[in-house]
mmCIF file with all atom_site columns, C-alpha atoms and ligand atoms in Angstrom:
data_model
loop_
_atom_site.group_PDB
_atom_site.id
_atom_site.type_symbol
_atom_site.label_atom_id
_atom_site.label_alt_id
_atom_site.label_comp_id
_atom_site.label_asym_id
_atom_site.label_entity_id
_atom_site.label_seq_id
_atom_site.pdbx_PDB_ins_code
_atom_site.Cartn_x
_atom_site.Cartn_y
_atom_site.Cartn_z
_atom_site.occupancy
_atom_site.B_iso_or_equiv
_atom_site.pdbx_formal_charge
_atom_site.auth_seq_id
_atom_site.auth_comp_id
_atom_site.auth_asym_id
_atom_site.auth_atom_id
_atom_site.pdbx_PDB_model_num
ATOM   1   C  CA  . MET A 1 1   ? 60.958 116.520 105.690 1.00 61.00 ? 1   MET A CA  1
ATOM   2   C  CA  . LYS A 1 2   ? 59.933 113.690 107.512 1.00 67.00 ? 2   LYS A CA  1
ATOM   3   C  CA  . ASN A 1 3   ? 56.462 114.599 106.900 1.00 76.00 ? 3   ASN A CA  1
ATOM   4   C  CA  . ASN A 1 4   ? 57.221 114.191 103.310 1.00 81.00 ? 4   ASN A CA  1
ATOM   5   C  CA  . ARG A 1 5   ? 58.352 111.137 103.285 1.00 82.00 ? 5   ARG A CA  1
ATOM   6   C  CA  . ILE A 1 6   ? 55.302 109.420 105.230 1.00 78.00 ? 6   ILE A CA  1
ATOM   7   C  CA  . LEU A 1 7   ? 53.496 111.707 102.635 1.00 80.00 ? 7   LEU A CA  1
ATOM   8   C  CA  . LEU A 1 8   ? 55.377 109.941 100.137 1.00 80.00 ? 8   LEU A CA  1
ATOM   9   C  CA  . ILE A 1 9   ? 54.616 106.285 101.151 1.00 75.00 ? 9   ILE A CA  1
ATOM   10  C  CA  . GLY A 1 10  ? 51.084 107.069 102.095 1.00 75.00 ? 10  GLY A CA  1
ATOM   11  C  CA  . LEU A 1 11  ? 51.238 107.842 98.220  1.00 76.00 ? 11  LEU A CA  1
ATOM   12  C  CA  . ALA A 1 12  ? 53.079 105.059 97.041  1.00 77.00 ? 12  ALA A CA  1
ATOM   13  C  CA  . VAL A 1 13  ? 50.525 102.733 98.949  1.00 72.00 ? 13  VAL A CA  1
ATOM   14  C  CA  . ILE A 1 14  ? 47.591 104.053 97.945  1.00 69.00 ? 14  ILE A CA  1
ATOM   15  C  CA  . LEU A 1 15  ? 49.006 103.917 94.195  1.00 69.00 ? 15  LEU A CA  1
ATOM   16  C  CA  . LEU A 1 16  ? 49.598 99.890  94.679  1.00 69.00 ? 16  LEU A CA  1
ATOM   17  C  CA  . ILE A 1 17  ? 46.054 99.258  95.622  1.00 61.00 ? 17  ILE A CA  1
ATOM   18  C  CA  . VAL A 1 18  ? 45.204 101.147 92.778  1.00 63.00 ? 18  VAL A CA  1
ATOM   19  C  CA  . ILE A 1 19  ? 47.325 98.646  90.894  1.00 57.00 ? 19  ILE A CA  1
ATOM   20  C  CA  . GLY A 1 20  ? 46.002 95.660  92.478  1.00 65.00 ? 20  GLY A CA  1
ATOM   21  C  CA  . LEU A 1 21  ? 42.311 96.624  92.003  1.00 62.00 ? 21  LEU A CA  1
ATOM   22  C  CA  . LEU A 1 22  ? 43.180 97.318  88.432  1.00 65.00 ? 22  LEU A CA  1
ATOM   23  C  CA  . ALA A 1 23  ? 44.826 94.156  88.266  1.00 72.00 ? 23  ALA A CA  1
ATOM   24  C  CA  . ILE A 1 24  ? 41.835 91.965  89.048  1.00 57.00 ? 24  ILE A CA  1
ATOM   25  C  CA  . PRO A 1 25  ? 40.327 90.709  86.026  1.00 54.00 ? 25  PRO A CA  1
ATOM   26  C  CA  . ASP A 1 26  ? 36.572 92.003  85.196  1.00 52.00 ? 26  ASP A CA  1
ATOM   27  C  CA  . MET A 1 27  ? 34.419 89.279  87.383  1.00 46.00 ? 27  MET A CA  1
ATOM   28  C  CA  . GLY A 1 28  ? 31.240 89.738  85.737  1.00 45.00 ? 28  GLY A CA  1
ATOM   29  C  CA  . ARG A 1 29  ? 31.983 90.432  81.872  1.00 48.00 ? 29  ARG A CA  1
ATOM   30  C  CA  . HIS A 1 30  ? 31.012 87.532  80.634  1.00 47.00 ? 30  HIS A CA  1
ATOM   31  C  CA  . HIS A 1 31  ? 27.923 86.568  83.510  1.00 48.00 ? 31  HIS A CA  1
ATOM   32  C  CA  . ALA A 1 32  ? 30.749 84.213  84.417  1.00 48.00 ? 32  ALA A CA  1
ATOM   33  C  CA  . ASN A 1 33  ? 29.116 83.956  88.003  1.00 46.00 ? 33  ASN A CA  1
ATOM   34  C  CA  . MET A 1 34  ? 25.392 84.225  86.531  1.00 52.00 ? 34  MET A CA  1
ATOM   35  C  CA  . MET A 1 35  ? 25.296 80.510  86.126  1.00 55.00 ? 35  MET A CA  1
ATOM   36  C  CA  . GLY A 1 36  ? 27.311 79.130  88.676  1.00 49.00 ? 36  GLY A CA  1
ATOM   37  C  CA  . SER A 1 37  ? 24.601 76.319  89.127  1.00 47.00 ? 37  SER A CA  1
ATOM   38  C  CA  . MET A 1 38  ? 25.153 75.504  85.417  1.00 54.00 ? 38  MET A CA  1
ATOM   39  C  CA  . ALA A 1 39  ? 28.544 74.664  85.945  1.00 48.00 ? 39  ALA A CA  1
ATOM   40  C  CA  . SER A 1 40  ? 27.344 71.591  86.916  1.00 45.00 ? 40  SER A CA  1
ATOM   41  C  CA  . MET A 1 41  ? 25.799 70.277  83.650  1.00 53.00 ? 41  MET A CA  1
ATOM   42  C  CA  . ASP A 1 42  ? 27.071 67.028  82.337  1.00 54.00 ? 42  ASP A CA  1
ATOM   43  C  CA  . PRO A 1 43  ? 30.667 67.280  82.564  1.00 56.00 ? 43  PRO A CA  1
ATOM   44  C  CA  . ALA A 1 44  ? 32.016 67.082  78.772  1.00 58.00 ? 44  ALA A CA  1
ATOM   45  C  CA  . SER A 1 45  ? 34.189 63.812  78.238  1.00 65.00 ? 45  SER A CA  1
ATOM   46  C  CA  . THR A 1 46  ? 37.905 64.410  78.355  1.00 71.00 ? 46  THR A CA  1
ATOM   47  C  CA  . THR A 1 47  ? 38.058 63.394  74.789  1.00 78.00 ? 47  THR A CA  1
ATOM   48  C  CA  . VAL A 1 48  ? 36.206 67.000  74.227  1.00 84.00 ? 48  VAL A CA  1
ATOM   49  C  CA  . MET A 1 49  ? 38.809 68.469  76.444  1.00 87.00 ? 49  MET A CA  1
ATOM   50  C  CA  . GLU A 1 50  ? 42.130 67.239  74.756  1.00 88.00 ? 50  GLU A CA  1
ATOM   51  C  CA  . ASP A 1 51  ? 40.378 67.372  71.073  1.00 92.00 ? 51  ASP A CA  1
ATOM   52  C  CA  . ASP A 1 52  ? 42.881 69.779  68.945  1.00 94.00 ? 52  ASP A CA  1
ATOM   53  C  CA  . SER A 1 53  ? 40.766 70.257  66.255  1.00 96.00 ? 53  SER A CA  1
ATOM   54  C  CA  . PRO A 1 54  ? 39.514 73.816  65.274  1.00 97.00 ? 54  PRO A CA  1
ATOM   55  C  CA  . GLU A 1 55  ? 36.199 72.533  65.700  1.00 97.00 ? 55  GLU A CA  1
ATOM   56  C  CA  . ALA A 1 56  ? 36.395 71.860  68.914  1.00 97.00 ? 56  ALA A CA  1
ATOM   57  C  CA  . LYS A 1 57  ? 38.556 74.557  69.847  1.00 97.00 ? 57  LYS A CA  1
ATOM   58  C  CA  . ALA A 1 58  ? 35.569 77.165  68.452  1.00 97.00 ? 58  ALA A CA  1
ATOM   59  C  CA  . PHE A 1 59  ? 33.256 74.959  70.392  1.00 98.00 ? 59  PHE A CA  1
ATOM   60  C  CA  . ARG A 1 60  ? 35.306 75.070  73.514  1.00 97.00 ? 60  ARG A CA  1
ATOM   61  C  CA  . GLN A 1 61  ? 35.782 79.101  73.078  1.00 96.00 ? 61  GLN A CA  1
ATOM   62  C  CA  . THR A 1 62  ? 32.269 79.780  72.424  1.00 98.00 ? 62  THR A CA  1
ATOM   63  C  CA  . CYS A 1 63  ? 30.057 77.683  74.612  1.00 98.00 ? 63  CYS A CA  1
ATOM   64  C  CA  . THR A 1 64  ? 31.810 78.059  77.851  1.00 97.00 ? 64  THR A CA  1
ATOM   65  C  CA  . GLN A 1 65  ? 31.616 81.932  78.185  1.00 97.00 ? 65  GLN A CA  1
ATOM   66  C  CA  . CYS A 1 66  ? 28.184 81.313  79.965  1.00 97.00 ? 66  CYS A CA  1
ATOM   67  C  CA  . HIS A 1 67  ? 28.006 77.600  81.515  1.00 97.00 ? 67  HIS A CA  1
ATOM   68  C  CA  . GLY A 1 68  ? 30.309 74.878  81.810  1.00 96.00 ? 68  GLY A CA  1
ATOM   69  C  CA  . LEU A 1 69  ? 31.825 73.078  78.784  1.00 95.00 ? 69  LEU A CA  1
ATOM   70  C  CA  . PRO A 1 70  ? 27.690 71.306  77.157  1.00 96.00 ? 70  PRO A CA  1
ATOM   71  C  CA  . SER A 1 71  ? 28.311 67.475  76.566  1.00 95.00 ? 71  SER A CA  1
ATOM   72  C  CA  . PRO A 1 72  ? 28.023 67.379  72.899  1.00 96.00 ? 72  PRO A CA  1
ATOM   73  C  CA  . GLY A 1 73  ? 26.372 63.722  73.322  1.00 95.00 ? 73  GLY A CA  1
ATOM   74  C  CA  . GLN A 1 74  ? 23.299 65.449  75.227  1.00 95.00 ? 74  GLN A CA  1
ATOM   75  C  CA  . TYR A 1 75  ? 21.700 66.191  71.903  1.00 97.00 ? 75  TYR A CA  1
ATOM   76  C  CA  . THR A 1 76  ? 21.691 64.290  68.477  1.00 98.00 ? 76  THR A CA  1
ATOM   77  C  CA  . ALA A 1 77  ? 22.308 65.819  65.549  1.00 97.00 ? 77  ALA A CA  1
ATOM   78  C  CA  . ASN A 1 78  ? 19.100 66.978  64.907  1.00 97.00 ? 78  ASN A CA  1
ATOM   79  C  CA  . GLU A 1 79  ? 18.631 68.705  67.848  1.00 98.00 ? 79  GLU A CA  1
ATOM   80  C  CA  . TRP A 1 80  ? 21.678 70.204  68.036  1.00 98.00 ? 80  TRP A CA  1
ATOM   81  C  CA  . PRO A 1 81  ? 20.925 73.514  65.753  1.00 98.00 ? 81  PRO A CA  1
ATOM   82  C  CA  . LEU A 1 82  ? 17.868 74.057  67.205  1.00 98.00 ? 82  LEU A CA  1
ATOM   83  C  CA  . ILE A 1 83  ? 20.057 74.510  70.833  1.00 98.00 ? 83  ILE A CA  1
ATOM   84  C  CA  . PHE A 1 84  ? 22.695 76.178  68.926  1.00 98.00 ? 84  PHE A CA  1
ATOM   85  C  CA  . GLU A 1 85  ? 19.919 79.028  67.393  1.00 98.00 ? 85  GLU A CA  1
ATOM   86  C  CA  . ARG A 1 86  ? 18.569 79.252  71.267  1.00 98.00 ? 86  ARG A CA  1
ATOM   87  C  CA  . MET A 1 87  ? 22.474 79.739  72.373  1.00 98.00 ? 87  MET A CA  1
ATOM   88  C  CA  . LYS A 1 88  ? 22.838 82.553  69.699  1.00 98.00 ? 88  LYS A CA  1
ATOM   89  C  CA  . GLN A 1 89  ? 19.947 84.375  71.581  1.00 98.00 ? 89  GLN A CA  1
ATOM   90  C  CA  . HIS A 1 90  ? 21.396 84.174  74.643  1.00 98.00 ? 90  HIS A CA  1
ATOM   91  C  CA  . MET A 1 91  ? 24.346 85.708  73.496  1.00 98.00 ? 91  MET A CA  1
ATOM   92  C  CA  . ILE A 1 92  ? 22.541 88.459  71.647  1.00 98.00 ? 92  ILE A CA  1
ATOM   93  C  CA  . GLU A 1 93  ? 20.740 89.251  74.957  1.00 98.00 ? 93  GLU A CA  1
ATOM   94  C  CA  . SER A 1 94  ? 24.213 89.078  76.794  1.00 98.00 ? 94  SER A CA  1
ATOM   95  C  CA  . ARG A 1 95  ? 25.807 91.473  74.284  1.00 98.00 ? 95  ARG A CA  1
ATOM   96  C  CA  . ILE A 1 96  ? 28.064 88.776  73.992  1.00 97.00 ? 96  ILE A CA  1
ATOM   97  C  CA  . ALA A 1 97  ? 29.193 88.709  69.865  1.00 97.00 ? 97  ALA A CA  1
ATOM   98  C  CA  . PRO A 1 98  ? 28.076 85.026  68.968  1.00 97.00 ? 98  PRO A CA  1
ATOM   99  C  CA  . PRO A 1 99  ? 30.339 83.322  66.378  1.00 98.00 ? 99  PRO A CA  1
ATOM   100 C  CA  . ASP A 1 100 ? 30.794 84.215  63.086  1.00 97.00 ? 100 ASP A CA  1
ATOM   101 C  CA  . GLU A 1 101 ? 29.385 82.176  59.855  1.00 97.00 ? 101 GLU A CA  1
ATOM   102 C  CA  . LYS A 1 102 ? 32.604 80.177  60.142  1.00 97.00 ? 102 LYS A CA  1
ATOM   103 C  CA  . ALA A 1 103 ? 32.991 79.414  63.782  1.00 98.00 ? 103 ALA A CA  1
ATOM   104 C  CA  . ALA A 1 104 ? 28.917 78.475  63.686  1.00 98.00 ? 104 ALA A CA  1
ATOM   105 C  CA  . ALA A 1 105 ? 29.542 75.787  60.851  1.00 98.00 ? 105 ALA A CA  1
ATOM   106 C  CA  . LEU A 1 106 ? 32.897 74.632  62.804  1.00 98.00 ? 106 LEU A CA  1
ATOM   107 C  CA  . ILE A 1 107 ? 30.752 74.124  66.160  1.00 98.00 ? 107 ILE A CA  1
ATOM   108 C  CA  . LEU A 1 108 ? 27.711 72.508  64.648  1.00 98.00 ? 108 LEU A CA  1
ATOM   109 C  CA  . GLU A 1 109 ? 30.028 70.670  63.065  1.00 97.00 ? 109 GLU A CA  1
ATOM   110 C  CA  . PHE A 1 110 ? 31.591 69.743  66.277  1.00 97.00 ? 110 PHE A CA  1
ATOM   111 C  CA  . LEU A 1 111 ? 27.919 68.975  67.907  1.00 97.00 ? 111 LEU A CA  1
ATOM   112 C  CA  . SER A 1 112 ? 27.166 66.751  65.160  1.00 96.00 ? 112 SER A CA  1
ATOM   113 C  CA  . LYS A 1 113 ? 30.097 64.627  64.802  1.00 95.00 ? 113 LYS A CA  1
ATOM   114 C  CA  . HIS A 1 114 ? 29.745 64.054  68.545  1.00 95.00 ? 114 HIS A CA  1
ATOM   115 C  CA  . ALA A 1 115 ? 26.427 64.332  68.793  1.00 97.00 ? 115 ALA A CA  1
ATOM   116 C  CA  . GLY A 1 116 ? 24.438 61.819  71.289  1.00 96.00 ? 116 GLY A CA  1
ATOM   117 C  CA  . GLN A 1 117 ? 22.154 58.752  69.025  1.00 93.00 ? 117 GLN A CA  1
ATOM   118 C  CA  . PRO A 1 118 ? 18.690 59.140  68.259  1.00 90.00 ? 118 PRO A CA  1
ATOM   119 C  CA  . SER A 1 119 ? 16.666 56.695  70.571  1.00 83.00 ? 119 SER A CA  1
ATOM   120 C  CA  . THR A 1 120 ? 14.887 54.516  68.555  1.00 76.00 ? 120 THR A CA  1
HETATM 121 C  C1  . LIG B 2 .   ? 25.294 84.292  76.156  1.00 72.28 ? 1   LIG B C1  1
HETATM 122 C  C2  . LIG B 2 .   ? 25.420 83.117  76.961  1.00 72.28 ? 1   LIG B C2  1
HETATM 123 C  C3  . LIG B 2 .   ? 25.573 81.416  76.585  1.00 72.28 ? 1   LIG B C3  1
HETATM 124 C  C4  . LIG B 2 .   ? 26.268 80.787  75.898  1.00 72.28 ? 1   LIG B C4  1
HETATM 125 C  C5  . LIG B 2 .   ? 27.580 81.760  74.733  1.00 72.28 ? 1   LIG B C5  1
HETATM 126 C  C6  . LIG B 2 .   ? 25.617 79.824  75.687  1.00 72.28 ? 1   LIG B C6  1
HETATM 127 N  N1  . LIG B 2 .   ? 25.062 79.372  76.290  1.00 72.28 ? 1   LIG B N1  1
HETATM 128 FE FE1 . LIG B 2 .   ? 24.156 77.483  76.570  1.00 72.28 ? 1   LIG B FE1 1
HETATM 129 N  N2  . LIG B 2 .   ? 23.307 78.412  78.075  1.00 72.28 ? 1   LIG B N2  1
HETATM 130 C  C7  . LIG B 2 .   ? 22.553 79.738  78.346  1.00 72.28 ? 1   LIG B C7  1
HETATM 131 C  C8  . LIG B 2 .   ? 21.537 79.724  79.065  1.00 72.28 ? 1   LIG B C8  1
HETATM 132 C  C9  . LIG B 2 .   ? 21.292 81.048  79.976  1.00 72.28 ? 1   LIG B C9  1
HETATM 133 C  C10 . LIG B 2 .   ? 20.851 78.247  79.085  1.00 72.28 ? 1   LIG B C10 1
HETATM 134 C  C11 . LIG B 2 .   ? 19.807 78.230  80.004  1.00 72.28 ? 1   LIG B C11 1
HETATM 135 C  C12 . LIG B 2 .   ? 18.816 78.448  79.533  1.00 72.28 ? 1   LIG B C12 1
HETATM 136 C  C13 . LIG B 2 .   ? 18.451 77.944  78.266  1.00 72.28 ? 1   LIG B C13 1
HETATM 137 O  O1  . LIG B 2 .   ? 17.856 76.564  78.158  1.00 72.28 ? 1   LIG B O1  1
HETATM 138 O  O2  . LIG B 2 .   ? 18.241 78.478  76.874  1.00 72.28 ? 1   LIG B O2  1
HETATM 139 C  C14 . LIG B 2 .   ? 21.650 77.329  78.465  1.00 72.28 ? 1   LIG B C14 1
HETATM 140 C  C15 . LIG B 2 .   ? 21.802 76.082  78.596  1.00 72.28 ? 1   LIG B C15 1
HETATM 141 C  C16 . LIG B 2 .   ? 22.071 75.315  77.671  1.00 72.28 ? 1   LIG B C16 1
HETATM 142 C  C17 . LIG B 2 .   ? 22.128 73.978  77.980  1.00 72.28 ? 1   LIG B C17 1
HETATM 143 C  C18 . LIG B 2 .   ? 21.196 73.140  78.375  1.00 72.28 ? 1   LIG B C18 1
HETATM 144 C  C19 . LIG B 2 .   ? 19.685 73.363  78.459  1.00 72.28 ? 1   LIG B C19 1
HETATM 145 C  C20 . LIG B 2 .   ? 18.909 72.469  77.484  1.00 72.28 ? 1   LIG B C20 1
HETATM 146 O  O3  . LIG B 2 .   ? 17.659 72.331  76.810  1.00 72.28 ? 1   LIG B O3  1
HETATM 147 O  O4  . LIG B 2 .   ? 19.393 71.280  77.671  1.00 72.28 ? 1   LIG B O4  1
HETATM 148 C  C21 . LIG B 2 .   ? 22.847 73.351  76.591  1.00 72.28 ? 1   LIG B C21 1
HETATM 149 C  C22 . LIG B 2 .   ? 23.129 71.832  76.025  1.00 72.28 ? 1   LIG B C22 1
HETATM 150 C  C23 . LIG B 2 .   ? 23.970 74.191  76.500  1.00 72.28 ? 1   LIG B C23 1
HETATM 151 N  N3  . LIG B 2 .   ? 23.230 75.697  76.601  1.00 72.28 ? 1   LIG B N3  1
HETATM 152 C  C24 . LIG B 2 .   ? 24.241 74.172  75.302  1.00 72.28 ? 1   LIG B C24 1
HETATM 153 C  C25 . LIG B 2 .   ? 25.578 75.355  74.281  1.00 72.28 ? 1   LIG B C25 1
HETATM 154 C  C26 . LIG B 2 .   ? 26.477 75.492  73.724  1.00 72.28 ? 1   LIG B C26 1
HETATM 155 C  C27 . LIG B 2 .   ? 26.663 74.306  72.735  1.00 72.28 ? 1   LIG B C27 1
HETATM 156 C  C28 . LIG B 2 .   ? 26.814 76.734  73.731  1.00 72.28 ? 1   LIG B C28 1
HETATM 157 C  C29 . LIG B 2 .   ? 27.767 77.230  72.271  1.00 72.28 ? 1   LIG B C29 1
HETATM 158 C  C30 . LIG B 2 .   ? 27.401 77.133  70.882  1.00 72.28 ? 1   LIG B C30 1
HETATM 159 C  C31 . LIG B 2 .   ? 26.581 77.819  74.455  1.00 72.28 ? 1   LIG B C31 1
HETATM 160 N  N4  . LIG B 2 .   ? 25.505 77.063  75.003  1.00 72.28 ? 1   LIG B N4  1
HETATM 161 C  C32 . LIG B 2 .   ? 26.445 78.788  74.584  1.00 72.28 ? 1   LIG B C32 1
HETATM 162 C  C33 . LIG B 2 .   ? 23.305 80.538  77.902  1.00 72.28 ? 1   LIG B C33 1
HETATM 163 C  C34 . LIG B 2 .   ? 24.318 80.479  77.263  1.00 72.28 ? 1   LIG B C34 1
#
């Protein structure tokens, strides 16, 4: 009788540990830690963070999967499409779904709207 109870408690403890482990989010899934050093990329301005437009949301969602939020002012409107294509390659290589046409258009719109000014 007493042995049975100890066994039951033991099982309960093991069950709790298993549940606890399952609850830990899958850290490596999006290579979130792969580029810890890049988290120190130019911090995006607070206006980018607070912008509630669909363009800003698409940008934040797509572009923070591998590194910190890039600052749109970092490149000019002419340069962004090239960077964007390179990022899409990274996504394909990392098996992260690249944005669909609609999301891609939103992101590029956002980037060009907030892009840096070309230096003359
Ligand atoms: C699949 C992972 C991944 C995603 C998603 C991603 N990037 Fe990147 N990004 C990288 C990697 C890897 C590098 C470093 C190598 C490089 O520069 O190509 C990088 C570097 C950068 C750089 C610095 C490179 C430079 O030449 O200045 C910028 C800016 C950038 N990403 C912007 C973006 C934007 C904007 C998005 C969203 C459209 C995005 N990233 C989404 C992986 C990603």
